[in-house]
mmCIF file of C-alpha atoms in Angstrom:
data_model
loop_
_atom_site.group_PDB
_atom_site.id
_atom_site.type_symbol
_atom_site.label_atom_id
_atom_site.label_comp_id
_atom_site.label_asym_id
_atom_site.label_seq_id
_atom_site.Cartn_x
_atom_site.Cartn_y
_atom_site.Cartn_z
ATOM 1 C CA MET A 4 32.575 46.482 -17.223
ATOM 2 C CA PRO A 5 32.465 43.063 -15.407
ATOM 3 C CA PRO A 6 32.353 43.227 -11.548
ATOM 4 C CA SER A 7 35.624 42.555 -9.702
ATOM 5 C CA GLY A 8 35.962 39.563 -7.414
ATOM 6 C CA ASN A 9 35.471 41.952 -4.414
ATOM 7 C CA GLU A 10 32.365 43.497 -5.973
ATOM 8 C CA LEU A 11 30.889 39.889 -6.499
ATOM 9 C CA MET A 12 31.395 39.360 -2.843
ATOM 10 C CA SER A 13 29.852 42.650 -1.713
ATOM 11 C CA ASP A 14 26.242 42.699 -0.383
ATOM 12 C CA GLY A 15 24.842 43.525 -3.871
ATOM 13 C CA TYR A 16 26.596 40.723 -5.563
ATOM 14 C CA ILE A 17 26.814 37.735 -3.236
ATOM 15 C CA ILE A 18 26.432 34.614 -5.176
ATOM 16 C CA TYR A 19 24.348 32.063 -3.259
ATOM 17 C CA ASN A 20 23.372 29.394 -5.754
ATOM 18 C CA GLN A 21 24.538 27.782 -8.968
ATOM 19 C CA ASN A 22 21.882 29.179 -11.150
ATOM 20 C CA VAL A 23 23.076 32.797 -10.370
ATOM 21 C CA VAL A 24 26.649 31.758 -11.298
ATOM 22 C CA ARG A 25 25.488 30.060 -14.439
ATOM 23 C CA ALA A 26 23.765 33.210 -15.510
ATOM 24 C CA CYS A 27 26.735 35.352 -14.705
ATOM 25 C CA ARG A 28 29.056 33.218 -16.799
ATOM 26 C CA LEU A 29 26.789 33.627 -19.834
ATOM 27 C CA VAL A 30 26.896 37.522 -19.743
ATOM 28 C CA CYS A 31 30.405 37.922 -21.395
ATOM 29 C CA HIS A 32 33.872 36.444 -21.362
ATOM 30 C CA GLU A 33 35.051 38.768 -18.633
ATOM 31 C CA TRP A 34 32.202 37.846 -16.260
ATOM 32 C CA LYS A 35 32.783 34.142 -16.967
ATOM 33 C CA GLU A 36 36.469 34.566 -15.996
ATOM 34 C CA VAL A 37 35.512 36.127 -12.712
ATOM 35 C CA ALA A 38 32.973 33.552 -11.908
ATOM 36 C CA ASP A 39 35.399 30.764 -12.778
ATOM 37 C CA ARG A 40 38.399 32.161 -10.955
ATOM 38 C CA ASP A 41 39.599 29.805 -8.141
ATOM 39 C CA SER A 42 40.929 32.831 -6.086
ATOM 40 C CA PHE A 43 37.420 34.238 -5.996
ATOM 41 C CA TRP A 44 35.884 31.156 -4.458
ATOM 42 C CA ARG A 45 38.871 30.676 -2.125
ATOM 43 C CA GLU A 46 38.311 34.194 -0.719
ATOM 44 C CA ARG A 47 34.558 33.603 -0.554
ATOM 45 C CA CYS A 48 35.225 30.521 1.653
ATOM 46 C CA ARG A 49 37.659 32.473 3.756
ATOM 47 C CA ARG A 50 35.247 35.314 4.386
ATOM 48 C CA GLU A 51 32.366 32.937 5.309
ATOM 49 C CA GLY A 52 34.551 30.794 7.524
ATOM 50 C CA TYR A 53 34.480 27.463 5.371
ATOM 51 C CA HIS A 54 37.650 25.461 5.824
ATOM 52 C CA PHE A 55 38.743 21.832 6.301
ATOM 53 C CA CYS A 56 38.823 20.167 9.589
ATOM 54 C CA HIS A 57 42.543 19.545 8.837
ATOM 55 C CA ALA A 58 44.199 22.737 8.113
ATOM 56 C CA SER A 59 47.000 21.038 5.928
ATOM 57 C CA LYS A 60 44.371 20.039 3.283
ATOM 58 C CA VAL A 61 43.245 22.173 0.309
ATOM 59 C CA PRO A 62 40.179 21.788 -1.845
ATOM 60 C CA THR A 63 40.690 20.377 -5.292
ATOM 61 C CA ASN A 64 37.925 22.710 -6.540
ATOM 62 C CA TRP A 65 37.110 25.786 -4.442
ATOM 63 C CA LYS A 66 33.818 26.543 -6.083
ATOM 64 C CA HIS A 67 32.467 23.028 -5.524
ATOM 65 C CA PHE A 68 33.745 23.168 -1.950
ATOM 66 C CA TYR A 69 31.994 26.502 -1.337
ATOM 67 C CA PHE A 70 28.592 25.314 -2.570
ATOM 68 C CA ALA A 71 28.697 22.096 -0.662
ATOM 69 C CA CYS A 72 29.640 24.008 2.493
ATOM 70 C CA LYS A 73 26.996 26.681 1.928
ATOM 71 C CA ASN A 74 24.193 24.198 1.744
ATOM 72 C CA ARG A 75 25.536 21.657 4.294
ATOM 73 C CA ARG A 76 22.852 20.767 6.837
ATOM 74 C CA ASN A 77 21.000 17.798 8.200
ATOM 75 C CA LEU A 78 18.423 16.808 5.491
ATOM 76 C CA LEU A 79 16.449 14.633 8.083
ATOM 77 C CA ARG A 80 13.510 16.216 9.737
ATOM 78 C CA ASN A 81 12.881 15.926 13.514
ATOM 79 C CA PRO A 82 15.921 13.686 14.138
ATOM 80 C CA ARG A 83 15.487 13.648 17.866
ATOM 81 C CA GLY A 84 11.836 13.108 18.288
ATOM 82 C CA GLU A 85 11.341 16.678 19.605
ATOM 83 C CA ASP A 86 8.255 16.973 17.337
ATOM 84 C CA GLU A 87 6.783 13.563 18.074
ATOM 85 C CA PHE A 88 6.938 11.370 14.933
ATOM 86 C CA ASN A 89 6.393 14.235 12.363
ATOM 87 C CA GLY A 90 8.517 13.847 9.317
ATOM 88 C CA TRP A 91 8.927 10.093 9.837
ATOM 89 C CA THR A 92 6.988 7.120 8.188
ATOM 90 C CA ILE A 93 6.455 4.173 10.486
ATOM 91 C CA VAL A 94 7.300 1.064 8.509
ATOM 92 C CA GLU A 95 6.986 -1.450 11.352
ATOM 93 C CA ASN A 96 5.437 -0.811 14.702
ATOM 94 C CA GLY A 97 5.750 -4.184 16.536
ATOM 95 C CA GLY A 98 5.275 -5.085 20.102
ATOM 96 C CA ASP A 99 3.898 -2.068 22.138
ATOM 97 C CA HIS A 100 4.978 0.144 19.256
ATOM 98 C CA TRP A 101 7.449 3.012 18.991
ATOM 99 C CA LYS A 102 7.582 5.532 21.821
ATOM 100 C CA ILE A 103 9.577 8.695 22.647
ATOM 101 C CA GLU A 104 11.285 9.166 25.966
ATOM 102 C CA ALA A 105 14.086 11.080 27.645
ATOM 103 C CA PRO A 106 17.565 9.303 27.262
ATOM 104 C CA MET A 107 18.432 7.031 30.034
ATOM 105 C CA VAL A 108 22.060 7.914 29.736
ATOM 106 C CA SER A 109 23.253 11.299 28.649
ATOM 107 C CA HIS A 110 24.028 11.760 24.989
ATOM 108 C CA PRO A 111 27.499 13.110 24.044
ATOM 109 C CA ASN A 112 25.533 16.030 22.649
ATOM 110 C CA GLU A 113 23.957 17.725 25.658
ATOM 111 C CA GLY A 114 21.373 19.170 23.350
ATOM 112 C CA VAL A 115 19.807 15.808 22.738
ATOM 113 C CA GLN A 116 16.952 15.477 25.398
ATOM 114 C CA LYS A 117 14.724 12.959 23.619
ATOM 115 C CA ASN A 118 15.102 9.558 21.884
ATOM 116 C CA PHE A 119 12.919 7.125 19.897
ATOM 117 C CA VAL A 120 12.299 3.769 21.714
ATOM 118 C CA THR A 121 11.594 0.417 20.212
ATOM 119 C CA SER A 122 9.608 -2.431 21.691
ATOM 120 C CA PHE A 123 9.605 -6.282 21.767
ATOM 121 C CA GLY A 124 8.521 -6.593 18.136
ATOM 122 C CA MET A 125 10.421 -5.081 15.208
ATOM 123 C CA CYS A 126 10.051 -1.235 15.007
ATOM 124 C CA LEU A 127 11.284 0.573 11.810
ATOM 125 C CA LYS A 128 10.762 4.046 10.645
ATOM 126 C CA SER A 129 12.023 5.851 7.573
ATOM 127 C CA GLN A 130 12.300 9.299 5.764
ATOM 128 C CA LEU A 131 12.633 9.843 2.000
ATOM 129 C CA ILE A 132 14.762 12.839 1.032
ATOM 130 C CA ASP A 133 13.968 14.492 -2.294
ATOM 131 C CA LEU A 134 17.343 16.150 -3.207
ATOM 132 C CA LYS A 135 15.779 18.506 -5.789
ATOM 133 C CA GLU A 136 13.430 19.861 -3.181
ATOM 134 C CA GLU A 137 16.408 20.301 -0.879
ATOM 135 C CA GLY A 138 18.326 22.408 -3.438
ATOM 136 C CA TYR A 139 20.539 19.794 -4.923
ATOM 137 C CA ASN A 140 19.608 19.764 -8.692
ATOM 138 C CA SER A 141 20.366 16.814 -11.046
ATOM 139 C CA SER A 142 23.410 18.512 -12.769
ATOM 140 C CA PHE A 143 25.122 19.092 -9.347
ATOM 141 C CA MET A 144 24.410 15.533 -8.151
ATOM 142 C CA ASP A 145 25.542 13.930 -11.452
ATOM 143 C CA GLU A 146 28.522 16.204 -12.279
ATOM 144 C CA ILE A 147 29.909 16.721 -8.858
ATOM 145 C CA GLN A 148 28.766 13.564 -7.121
ATOM 146 C CA PRO A 149 29.296 15.097 -3.600
ATOM 147 C CA HIS A 150 29.868 12.659 -0.718
ATOM 148 C CA ILE A 151 26.775 11.837 1.218
ATOM 149 C CA ARG A 152 27.454 11.344 4.853
ATOM 150 C CA ILE A 153 25.087 9.460 7.257
ATOM 151 C CA SER A 154 25.129 9.250 11.017
ATOM 152 C CA ASP A 155 22.980 7.647 13.575
ATOM 153 C CA TRP A 156 23.131 7.201 17.384
ATOM 154 C CA TYR A 157 21.757 4.132 19.087
ATOM 155 C CA ALA A 158 21.872 2.810 22.636
ATOM 156 C CA PRO A 159 20.471 -0.256 24.448
ATOM 157 C CA ARG A 160 18.937 -0.517 27.907
ATOM 158 C CA GLY A 161 21.280 -1.960 30.501
ATOM 159 C CA ASP A 162 18.866 -4.562 31.817
ATOM 160 C CA CYS A 163 17.685 -6.011 28.444
ATOM 161 C CA GLY A 164 19.175 -7.393 25.217
ATOM 162 C CA SER A 165 18.407 -5.520 22.059
ATOM 163 C CA GLU A 166 19.018 -5.243 18.298
ATOM 164 C CA TYR A 167 19.726 -2.173 16.123
ATOM 165 C CA ARG A 168 19.281 -1.966 12.404
ATOM 166 C CA ILE A 169 19.807 0.663 9.712
ATOM 167 C CA THR A 170 19.561 0.823 5.829
ATOM 168 C CA VAL A 171 20.286 3.850 3.718
ATOM 169 C CA GLU A 172 19.534 3.804 0.036
ATOM 170 C CA LEU A 173 20.467 6.174 -2.843
ATOM 171 C CA LEU A 174 17.569 6.074 -5.331
ATOM 172 C CA ASN A 175 17.188 7.280 -8.874
ATOM 173 C CA ASP A 176 14.227 9.127 -10.343
ATOM 174 C CA LYS A 177 12.202 5.885 -10.546
ATOM 175 C CA LYS A 178 13.088 5.291 -6.896
ATOM 176 C CA ALA A 179 15.181 2.179 -7.790
ATOM 177 C CA VAL A 180 18.301 1.572 -5.620
ATOM 178 C CA VAL A 181 21.710 2.986 -7.020
ATOM 179 C CA GLN A 182 23.706 2.301 -4.011
ATOM 180 C CA GLU A 183 22.873 0.907 -0.591
ATOM 181 C CA PHE A 184 24.378 0.877 2.943
ATOM 182 C CA THR A 185 23.075 -2.080 5.059
ATOM 183 C CA PRO A 186 25.382 -3.298 7.806
ATOM 184 C CA GLU A 187 24.805 -6.396 9.775
ATOM 185 C CA PRO A 188 22.357 -5.814 12.775
ATOM 186 C CA VAL A 189 24.132 -4.802 15.912
ATOM 187 C CA THR A 190 23.099 -6.826 19.020
ATOM 188 C CA PHE A 191 23.665 -6.004 22.699
ATOM 189 C CA PRO A 192 23.418 -8.580 25.526
ATOM 190 C CA GLN A 193 21.477 -8.211 28.764
ATOM 191 C CA TRP A 194 23.403 -6.290 31.478
ATOM 192 C CA ASN A 195 25.439 -4.095 29.206
ATOM 193 C CA ASP A 196 26.679 -0.576 29.857
ATOM 194 C CA GLN A 197 23.821 1.153 27.861
ATOM 195 C CA GLN A 198 26.148 3.723 26.341
ATOM 196 C CA TRP A 199 25.440 5.631 23.148
ATOM 197 C CA ASN A 200 27.135 4.312 19.995
ATOM 198 C CA GLN A 201 27.505 6.057 16.562
ATOM 199 C CA MET A 202 26.961 4.532 13.110
ATOM 200 C CA THR A 203 28.525 6.480 10.274
ATOM 201 C CA HIS A 204 28.980 5.807 6.534
ATOM 202 C CA VAL A 205 29.995 7.965 3.526
ATOM 203 C CA PHE A 206 28.725 7.349 0.100
ATOM 204 C CA LYS A 207 31.427 8.095 -2.606
ATOM 205 C CA GLY A 208 31.615 7.487 -6.304
ATOM 206 C CA TYR A 209 28.107 6.378 -6.607
ATOM 207 C CA GLY A 210 27.651 7.504 -10.159
ATOM 208 C CA PRO A 211 25.058 9.678 -11.872
ATOM 209 C CA GLY A 212 21.344 9.492 -11.373
ATOM 210 C CA VAL A 213 20.835 9.870 -7.553
ATOM 211 C CA ARG A 214 17.739 11.878 -6.910
ATOM 212 C CA TYR A 215 16.456 10.602 -3.444
ATOM 213 C CA ILE A 216 17.963 9.250 -0.217
ATOM 214 C CA LYS A 217 15.889 6.851 1.929
ATOM 215 C CA PHE A 218 16.869 6.494 5.585
ATOM 216 C CA THR A 219 15.482 3.559 7.564
ATOM 217 C CA HIS A 220 16.434 2.596 11.057
ATOM 218 C CA GLY A 221 15.028 0.847 14.285
ATOM 219 C CA GLY A 222 15.219 -2.411 16.081
ATOM 220 C CA LYS A 223 13.741 -4.262 19.001
ATOM 221 C CA ASP A 224 14.538 -5.971 22.255
ATOM 222 C CA THR A 225 15.626 -9.515 22.169
ATOM 223 C CA GLN A 226 13.923 -10.838 25.247
ATOM 224 C CA PHE A 227 10.260 -10.033 24.283
ATOM 225 C CA TRP A 228 9.483 -8.055 27.324
ATOM 226 C CA ALA A 229 6.277 -6.093 27.290
ATOM 227 C CA GLY A 230 6.829 -2.276 27.164
ATOM 228 C CA TRP A 231 9.851 -0.394 25.737
ATOM 229 C CA TYR A 232 13.004 -2.200 26.404
ATOM 230 C CA GLY A 233 14.296 -2.216 22.847
ATOM 231 C CA ILE A 234 17.042 -0.196 21.143
ATOM 232 C CA ARG A 235 16.978 3.656 21.405
ATOM 233 C CA VAL A 236 17.819 5.889 18.470
ATOM 234 C CA THR A 237 18.260 9.701 18.068
ATOM 235 C CA GLU A 238 20.253 12.527 16.442
ATOM 236 C CA SER A 239 20.108 10.822 13.020
ATOM 237 C CA CYS A 240 21.800 12.789 10.203
ATOM 238 C CA VAL A 241 22.049 12.890 6.438
ATOM 239 C CA GLU A 242 24.166 15.576 4.846
ATOM 240 C CA ILE A 243 25.794 16.474 1.450
ATOM 241 C CA CYS A 244 29.411 17.096 2.176
ATOM 242 C CA PRO A 245 32.328 18.624 0.178
ATOM 243 C CA ALA A 246 34.095 15.658 -1.286
ATOM 244 C CA ASP A 247 37.446 16.626 0.211
ATOM 245 C CA ASP A 248 36.260 17.000 3.758
ATOM 246 C CA SER A 249 33.650 14.296 4.658
#
């Protein structure tokens, strides 16, 4: 007898990944029907608290929505500089080089207690995310093409002009660019309010073949002052989102 929807959601039958679901679907026709049943995945989402930010919206595919929610997390390591520069590759280290300090102005997220600081020469750092290593296999990325949301926080010093830059690239298995987000540099004048700003972008409809995500950001001060008067960055984030709720 195939397990019922409730049995599949009990402790002994919880489905955590697509490989298990794929195996269940191959057992017999009855098992396939249970694994494909929209009501099963809707109830699974309800039990685990997965829902849209806007209550009026409903997923177009509850199974895809469940898996995207289940694995949703920040794919960048050490986004706040709490572990020095571990996880980051220094691309450019101009002026007096990168530094880590406490924020000059409180971040909207009170948990952020450190930020990366640039100098008077260009400072850039990057991370390369291997999607397969993070649990997103090629069939999921190619067939579902979930939304990829990026977010980055940056702030200037009030007493010095500065420049902020960011580039995020979706790469194929040869690390060639499939799609890219490179907005114009953001500049701040001297004597600004030194408040935190957020840069966001969502990649959609990027096509098959995405295997890596490369995140690069940084900047510099614009007055060439010795020390660390350049742009500050922290709380960077790259996450795979349900396509209906990004």
